[in-house]
mmCIF file of C-alpha atoms in Angstrom:
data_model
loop_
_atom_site.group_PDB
_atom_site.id
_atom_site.type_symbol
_atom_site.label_atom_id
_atom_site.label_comp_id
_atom_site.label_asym_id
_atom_site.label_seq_id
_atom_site.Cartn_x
_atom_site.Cartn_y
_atom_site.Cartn_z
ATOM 1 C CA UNK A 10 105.921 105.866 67.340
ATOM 2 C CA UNK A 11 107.627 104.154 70.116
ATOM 3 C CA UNK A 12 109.954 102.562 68.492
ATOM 4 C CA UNK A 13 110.942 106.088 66.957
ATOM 5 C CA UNK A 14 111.430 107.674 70.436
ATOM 6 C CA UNK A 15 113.486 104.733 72.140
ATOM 7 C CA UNK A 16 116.393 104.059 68.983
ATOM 8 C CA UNK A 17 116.657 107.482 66.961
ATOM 9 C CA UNK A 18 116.834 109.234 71.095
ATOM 10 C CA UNK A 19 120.332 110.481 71.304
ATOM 11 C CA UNK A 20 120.688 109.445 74.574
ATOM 12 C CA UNK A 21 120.208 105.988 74.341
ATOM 13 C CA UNK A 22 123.567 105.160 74.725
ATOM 14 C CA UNK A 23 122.773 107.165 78.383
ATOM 15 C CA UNK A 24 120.166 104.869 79.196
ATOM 16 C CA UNK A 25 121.282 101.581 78.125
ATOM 17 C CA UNK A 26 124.004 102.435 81.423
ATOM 18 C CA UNK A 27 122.066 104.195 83.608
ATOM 19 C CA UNK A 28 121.639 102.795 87.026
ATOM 20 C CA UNK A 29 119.839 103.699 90.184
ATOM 21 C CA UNK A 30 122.745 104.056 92.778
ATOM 22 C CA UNK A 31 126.513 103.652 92.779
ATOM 23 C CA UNK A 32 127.105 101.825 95.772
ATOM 24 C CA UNK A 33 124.969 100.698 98.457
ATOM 25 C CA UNK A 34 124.203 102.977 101.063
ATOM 26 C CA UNK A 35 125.481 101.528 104.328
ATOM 27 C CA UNK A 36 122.291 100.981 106.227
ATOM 28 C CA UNK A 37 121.138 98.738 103.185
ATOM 29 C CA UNK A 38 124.424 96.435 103.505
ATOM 30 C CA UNK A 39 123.810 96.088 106.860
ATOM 31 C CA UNK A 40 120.314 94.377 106.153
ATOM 32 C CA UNK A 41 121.669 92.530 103.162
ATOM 33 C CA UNK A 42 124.335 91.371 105.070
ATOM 34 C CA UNK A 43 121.780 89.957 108.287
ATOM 35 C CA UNK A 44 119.805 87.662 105.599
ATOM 36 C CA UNK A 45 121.942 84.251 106.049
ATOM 37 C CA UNK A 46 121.420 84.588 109.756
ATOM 38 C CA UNK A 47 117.897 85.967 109.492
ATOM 39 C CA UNK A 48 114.677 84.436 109.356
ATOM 40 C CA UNK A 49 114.664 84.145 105.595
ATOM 41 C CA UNK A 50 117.868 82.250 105.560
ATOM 42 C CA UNK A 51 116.453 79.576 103.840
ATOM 43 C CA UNK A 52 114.418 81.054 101.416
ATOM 44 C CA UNK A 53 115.475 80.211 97.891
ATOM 45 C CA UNK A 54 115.532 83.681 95.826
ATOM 46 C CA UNK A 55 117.923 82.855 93.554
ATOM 47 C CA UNK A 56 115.455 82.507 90.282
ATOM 48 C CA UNK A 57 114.342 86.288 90.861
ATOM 49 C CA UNK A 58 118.473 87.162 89.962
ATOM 50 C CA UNK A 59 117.130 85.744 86.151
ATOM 51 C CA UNK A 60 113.982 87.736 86.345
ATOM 52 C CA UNK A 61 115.219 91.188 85.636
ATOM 53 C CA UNK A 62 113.093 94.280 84.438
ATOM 54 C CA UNK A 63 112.711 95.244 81.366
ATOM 55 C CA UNK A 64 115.632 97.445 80.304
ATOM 56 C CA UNK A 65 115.270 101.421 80.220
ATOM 57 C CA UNK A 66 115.735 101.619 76.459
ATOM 58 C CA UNK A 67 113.337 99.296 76.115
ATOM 59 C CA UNK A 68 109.466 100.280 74.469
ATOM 60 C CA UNK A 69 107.848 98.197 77.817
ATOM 61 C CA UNK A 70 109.784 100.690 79.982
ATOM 62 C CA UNK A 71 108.732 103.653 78.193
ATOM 63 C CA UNK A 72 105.370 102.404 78.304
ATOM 64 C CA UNK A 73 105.288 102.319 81.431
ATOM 65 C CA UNK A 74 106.731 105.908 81.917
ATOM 66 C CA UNK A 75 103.600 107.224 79.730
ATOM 67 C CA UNK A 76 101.647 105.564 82.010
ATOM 68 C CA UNK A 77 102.959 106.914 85.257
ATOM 69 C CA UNK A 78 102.974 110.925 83.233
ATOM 70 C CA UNK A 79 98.874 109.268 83.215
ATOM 71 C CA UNK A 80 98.750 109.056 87.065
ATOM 72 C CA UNK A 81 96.974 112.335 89.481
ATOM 73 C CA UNK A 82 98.861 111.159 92.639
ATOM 74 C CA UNK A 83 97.280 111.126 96.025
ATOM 75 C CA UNK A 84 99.028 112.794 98.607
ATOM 76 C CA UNK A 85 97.308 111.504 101.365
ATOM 77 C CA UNK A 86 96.965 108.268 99.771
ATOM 78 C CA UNK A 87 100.845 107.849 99.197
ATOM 79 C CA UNK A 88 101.666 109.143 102.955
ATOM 80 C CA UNK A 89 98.782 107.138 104.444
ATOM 81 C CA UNK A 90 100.248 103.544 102.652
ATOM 82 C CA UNK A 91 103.973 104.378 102.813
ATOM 83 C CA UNK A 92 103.173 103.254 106.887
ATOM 84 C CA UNK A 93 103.091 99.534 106.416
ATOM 85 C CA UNK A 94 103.007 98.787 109.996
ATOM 86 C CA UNK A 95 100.342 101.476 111.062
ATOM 87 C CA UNK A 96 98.194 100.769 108.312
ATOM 88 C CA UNK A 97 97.536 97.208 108.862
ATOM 89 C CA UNK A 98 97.227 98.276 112.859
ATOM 90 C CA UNK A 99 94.518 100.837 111.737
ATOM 91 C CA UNK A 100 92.863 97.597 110.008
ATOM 92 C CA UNK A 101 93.093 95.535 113.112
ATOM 93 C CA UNK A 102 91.564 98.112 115.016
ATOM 94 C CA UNK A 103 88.746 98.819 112.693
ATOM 95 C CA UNK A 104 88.352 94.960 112.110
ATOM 96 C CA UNK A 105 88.632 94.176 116.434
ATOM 97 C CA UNK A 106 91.518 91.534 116.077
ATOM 98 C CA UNK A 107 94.880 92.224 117.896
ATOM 99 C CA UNK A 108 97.599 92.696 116.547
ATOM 100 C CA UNK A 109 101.372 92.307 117.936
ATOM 101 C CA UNK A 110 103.537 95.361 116.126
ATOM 102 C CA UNK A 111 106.907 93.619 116.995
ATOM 103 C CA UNK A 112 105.811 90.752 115.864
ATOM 104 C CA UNK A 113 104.890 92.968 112.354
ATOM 105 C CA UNK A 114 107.979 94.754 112.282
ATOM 106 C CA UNK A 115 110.583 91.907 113.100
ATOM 107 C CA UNK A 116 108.971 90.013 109.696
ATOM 108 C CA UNK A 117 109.361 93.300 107.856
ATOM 109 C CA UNK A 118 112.835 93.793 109.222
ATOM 110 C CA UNK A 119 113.717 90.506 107.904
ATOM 111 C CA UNK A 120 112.318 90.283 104.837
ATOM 112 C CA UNK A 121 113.826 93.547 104.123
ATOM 113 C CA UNK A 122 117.322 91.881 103.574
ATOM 114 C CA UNK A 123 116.323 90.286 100.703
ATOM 115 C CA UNK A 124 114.292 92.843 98.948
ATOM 116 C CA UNK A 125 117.178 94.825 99.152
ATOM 117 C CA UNK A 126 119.551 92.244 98.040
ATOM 118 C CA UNK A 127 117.745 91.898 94.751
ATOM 119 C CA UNK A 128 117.008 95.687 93.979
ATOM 120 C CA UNK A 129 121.059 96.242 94.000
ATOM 121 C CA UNK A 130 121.376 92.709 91.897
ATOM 122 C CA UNK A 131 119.074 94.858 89.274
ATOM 123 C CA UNK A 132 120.228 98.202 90.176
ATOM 124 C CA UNK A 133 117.302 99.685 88.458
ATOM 125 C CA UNK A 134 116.725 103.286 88.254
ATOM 126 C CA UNK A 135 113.774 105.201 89.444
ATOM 127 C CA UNK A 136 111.417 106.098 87.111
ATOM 128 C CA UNK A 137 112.307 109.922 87.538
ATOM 129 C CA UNK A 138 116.014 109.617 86.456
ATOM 130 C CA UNK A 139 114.944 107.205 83.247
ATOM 131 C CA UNK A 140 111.905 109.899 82.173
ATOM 132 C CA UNK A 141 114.826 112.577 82.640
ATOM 133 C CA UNK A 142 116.833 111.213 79.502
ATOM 134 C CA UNK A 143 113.818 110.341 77.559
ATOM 135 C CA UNK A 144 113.017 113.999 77.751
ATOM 136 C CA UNK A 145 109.611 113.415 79.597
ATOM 137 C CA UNK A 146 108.164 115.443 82.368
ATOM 138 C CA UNK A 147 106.860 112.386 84.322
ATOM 139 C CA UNK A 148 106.260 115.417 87.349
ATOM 140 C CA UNK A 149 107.481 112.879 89.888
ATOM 141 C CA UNK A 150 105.513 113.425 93.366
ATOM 142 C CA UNK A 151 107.022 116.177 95.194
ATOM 143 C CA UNK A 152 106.336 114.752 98.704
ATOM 144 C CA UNK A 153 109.789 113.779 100.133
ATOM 145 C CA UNK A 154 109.507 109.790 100.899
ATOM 146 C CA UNK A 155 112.446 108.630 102.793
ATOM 147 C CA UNK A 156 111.525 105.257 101.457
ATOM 148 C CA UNK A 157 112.206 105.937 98.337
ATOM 149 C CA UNK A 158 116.401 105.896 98.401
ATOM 150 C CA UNK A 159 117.233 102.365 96.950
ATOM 151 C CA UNK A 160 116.989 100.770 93.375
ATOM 152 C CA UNK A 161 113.593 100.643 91.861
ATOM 153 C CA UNK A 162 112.947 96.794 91.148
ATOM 154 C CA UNK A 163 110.958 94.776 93.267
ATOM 155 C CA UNK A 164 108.977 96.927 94.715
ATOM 156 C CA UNK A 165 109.546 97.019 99.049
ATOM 157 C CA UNK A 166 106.373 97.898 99.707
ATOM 158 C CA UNK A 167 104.570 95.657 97.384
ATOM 159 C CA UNK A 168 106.424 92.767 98.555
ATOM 160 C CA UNK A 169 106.532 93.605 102.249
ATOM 161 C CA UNK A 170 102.581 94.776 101.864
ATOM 162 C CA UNK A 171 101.712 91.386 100.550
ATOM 163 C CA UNK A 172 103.712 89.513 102.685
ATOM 164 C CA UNK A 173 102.183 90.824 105.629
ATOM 165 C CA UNK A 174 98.624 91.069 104.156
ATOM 166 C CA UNK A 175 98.535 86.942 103.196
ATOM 167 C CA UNK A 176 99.924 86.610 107.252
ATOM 168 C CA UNK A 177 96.701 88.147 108.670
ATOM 169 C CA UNK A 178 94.303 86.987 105.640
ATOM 170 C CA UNK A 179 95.969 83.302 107.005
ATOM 171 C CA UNK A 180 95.149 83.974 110.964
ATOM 172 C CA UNK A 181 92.252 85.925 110.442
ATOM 173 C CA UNK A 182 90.422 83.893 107.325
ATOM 174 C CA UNK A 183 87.123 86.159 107.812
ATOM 175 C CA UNK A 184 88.861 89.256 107.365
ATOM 176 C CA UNK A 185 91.117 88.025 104.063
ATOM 177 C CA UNK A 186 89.633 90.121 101.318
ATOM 178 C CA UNK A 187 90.004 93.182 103.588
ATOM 179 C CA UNK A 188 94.024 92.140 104.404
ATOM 180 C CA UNK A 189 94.388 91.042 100.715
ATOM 181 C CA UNK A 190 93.182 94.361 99.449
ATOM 182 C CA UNK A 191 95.428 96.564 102.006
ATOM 183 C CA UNK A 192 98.368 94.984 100.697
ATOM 184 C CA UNK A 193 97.722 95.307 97.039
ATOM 185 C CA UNK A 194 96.760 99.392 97.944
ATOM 186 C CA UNK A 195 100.334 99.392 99.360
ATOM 187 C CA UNK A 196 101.558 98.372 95.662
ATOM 188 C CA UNK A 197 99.439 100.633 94.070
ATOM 189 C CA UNK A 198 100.487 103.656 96.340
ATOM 190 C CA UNK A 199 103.805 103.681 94.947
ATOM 191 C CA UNK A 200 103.009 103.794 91.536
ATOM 192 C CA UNK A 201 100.227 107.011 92.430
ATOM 193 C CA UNK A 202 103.577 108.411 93.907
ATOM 194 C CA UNK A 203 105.213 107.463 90.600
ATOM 195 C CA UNK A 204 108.362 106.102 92.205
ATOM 196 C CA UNK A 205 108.024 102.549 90.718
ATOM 197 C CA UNK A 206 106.690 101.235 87.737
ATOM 198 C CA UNK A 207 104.110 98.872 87.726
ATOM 199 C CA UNK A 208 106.206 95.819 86.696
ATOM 200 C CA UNK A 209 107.784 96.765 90.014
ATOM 201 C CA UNK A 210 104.929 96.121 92.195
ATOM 202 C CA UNK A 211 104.119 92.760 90.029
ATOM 203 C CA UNK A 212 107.429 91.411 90.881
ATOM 204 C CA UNK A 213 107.069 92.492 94.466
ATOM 205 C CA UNK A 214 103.371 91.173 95.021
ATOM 206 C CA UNK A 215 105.060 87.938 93.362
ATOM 207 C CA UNK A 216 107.744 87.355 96.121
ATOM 208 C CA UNK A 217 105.233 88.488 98.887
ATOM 209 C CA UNK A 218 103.480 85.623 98.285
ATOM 210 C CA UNK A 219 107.031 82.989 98.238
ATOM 211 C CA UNK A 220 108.043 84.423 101.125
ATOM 212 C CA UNK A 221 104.889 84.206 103.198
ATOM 213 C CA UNK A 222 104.364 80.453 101.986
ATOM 214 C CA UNK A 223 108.362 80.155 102.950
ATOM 215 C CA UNK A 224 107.101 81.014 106.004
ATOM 216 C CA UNK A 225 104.280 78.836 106.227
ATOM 217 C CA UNK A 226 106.027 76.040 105.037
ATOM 218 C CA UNK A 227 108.678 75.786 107.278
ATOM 219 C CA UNK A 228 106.533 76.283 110.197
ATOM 220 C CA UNK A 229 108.317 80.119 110.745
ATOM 221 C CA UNK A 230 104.873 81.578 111.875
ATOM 222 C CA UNK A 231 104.929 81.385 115.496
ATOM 223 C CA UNK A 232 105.777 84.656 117.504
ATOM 224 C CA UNK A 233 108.650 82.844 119.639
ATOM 225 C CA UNK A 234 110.472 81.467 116.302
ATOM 226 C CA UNK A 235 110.469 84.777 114.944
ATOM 227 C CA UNK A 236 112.069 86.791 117.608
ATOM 228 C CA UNK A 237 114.891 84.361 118.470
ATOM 229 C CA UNK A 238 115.676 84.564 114.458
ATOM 230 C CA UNK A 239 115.828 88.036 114.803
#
């Protein structure tokens, strides 16, 4: 059936070029543009340029459409987890360990370069505009995210949320499955909102983890190291 849909669609030709954006939207070069002087400027990502999604004429991809159509979204789920910051300060709070939100923010900040540099590599559309030209009504969430205006693949908040997640699940070891499980929620949030698809947030929870043991590795960790990278 599948195979039916994807090569006798007429617009096939349409989806075999679609792409997500046309050019990069200014504030995104700007981050791109910081990573070789950032604090990820070491970080080899070059092996995620030969990982690319799976193409939008492909049956995976409209798998994975039919999934998301699947999906009752959340709203207060989605809004709640689009906060990457404030959710893991809500944790902190519940859980009685401090937490530093510069500290937070100038890792997210930098890691943010790179995401970005690989979702324009890929250029992937959102799941909305691909469902559009396979004729499905994939009833993308109407809440407006502002977070939700670059290419689809990795996932941001997958990556970011499990970045950050394996930092406190590393300085707070009694509180890990808690951490571990915020970030994978973050993932999962943006599939409920149904603007990824879940090979998104696998490739995102995927370079999470590099980047954090990047971090780790090279002994990037420490509060002071951060902010004079940033």
């Amino acid at each position: 059936l599948y195979t039916m849909v994807v090569y006798d669609f007429k617009n096939v030709g349409k989806l075999k070029k679609l792409k997500n954006s046309d050019e990069v939207l200014p504030k995104h070069a700007d981050k791109i543009s910081d990573v070789p002087n950032g604090l990820f400027k070491g970080f080899k990502y070059d092996s995620y340029k030969d990982t690319p999604p799976y193409p939008n004429e492909s049956i995976r991809t409209l798998q994975e459409l039919i999934k998301l159509m699947g999906i009752n979204t959340n709203d207060e789920f989605i809004y709640s987890m689009d906060r990457i910051t404030d959710m893991f300060k809500e944790l902190c709070s519940e859980l009685n360990v401090p937490i530093d939100e510069n500290y937070i923010e100038t890792i997210l900040n930098n890691a943010g370069g790179v995401i970005l540099d690989l979702k324009y590599h890929f250029n992937r559309p959102r799941p909305n505009l691909v469902a559009k030209l396979y004729g499905l009504d994939l009833d993308k969430n109407k809440l407006h995210l502002d977070t939700a205006d670059s290419p689809s693949f990795p996932s941001g908040h997958a990556t970011q949320g499990t970045l950050i997640a394996n930092y406190f699940a590393n300085k707070y070891p009694n509180h890990a499955i808690r951490f571990k499980k915020l970030g994978r929620d973050i993932g999962k949030s943006r599939v409920n909102a149904k603007v990824h698809y879940p090979s998104d947030i696998v490739i995102g929870e995927r370079l999470g983890n590099d980047m954090f043991q990047y971090l780790k590795e090279n002994n990037l960790l420490w509060k002071n190291t951060l902010y004079k990278n940033n």
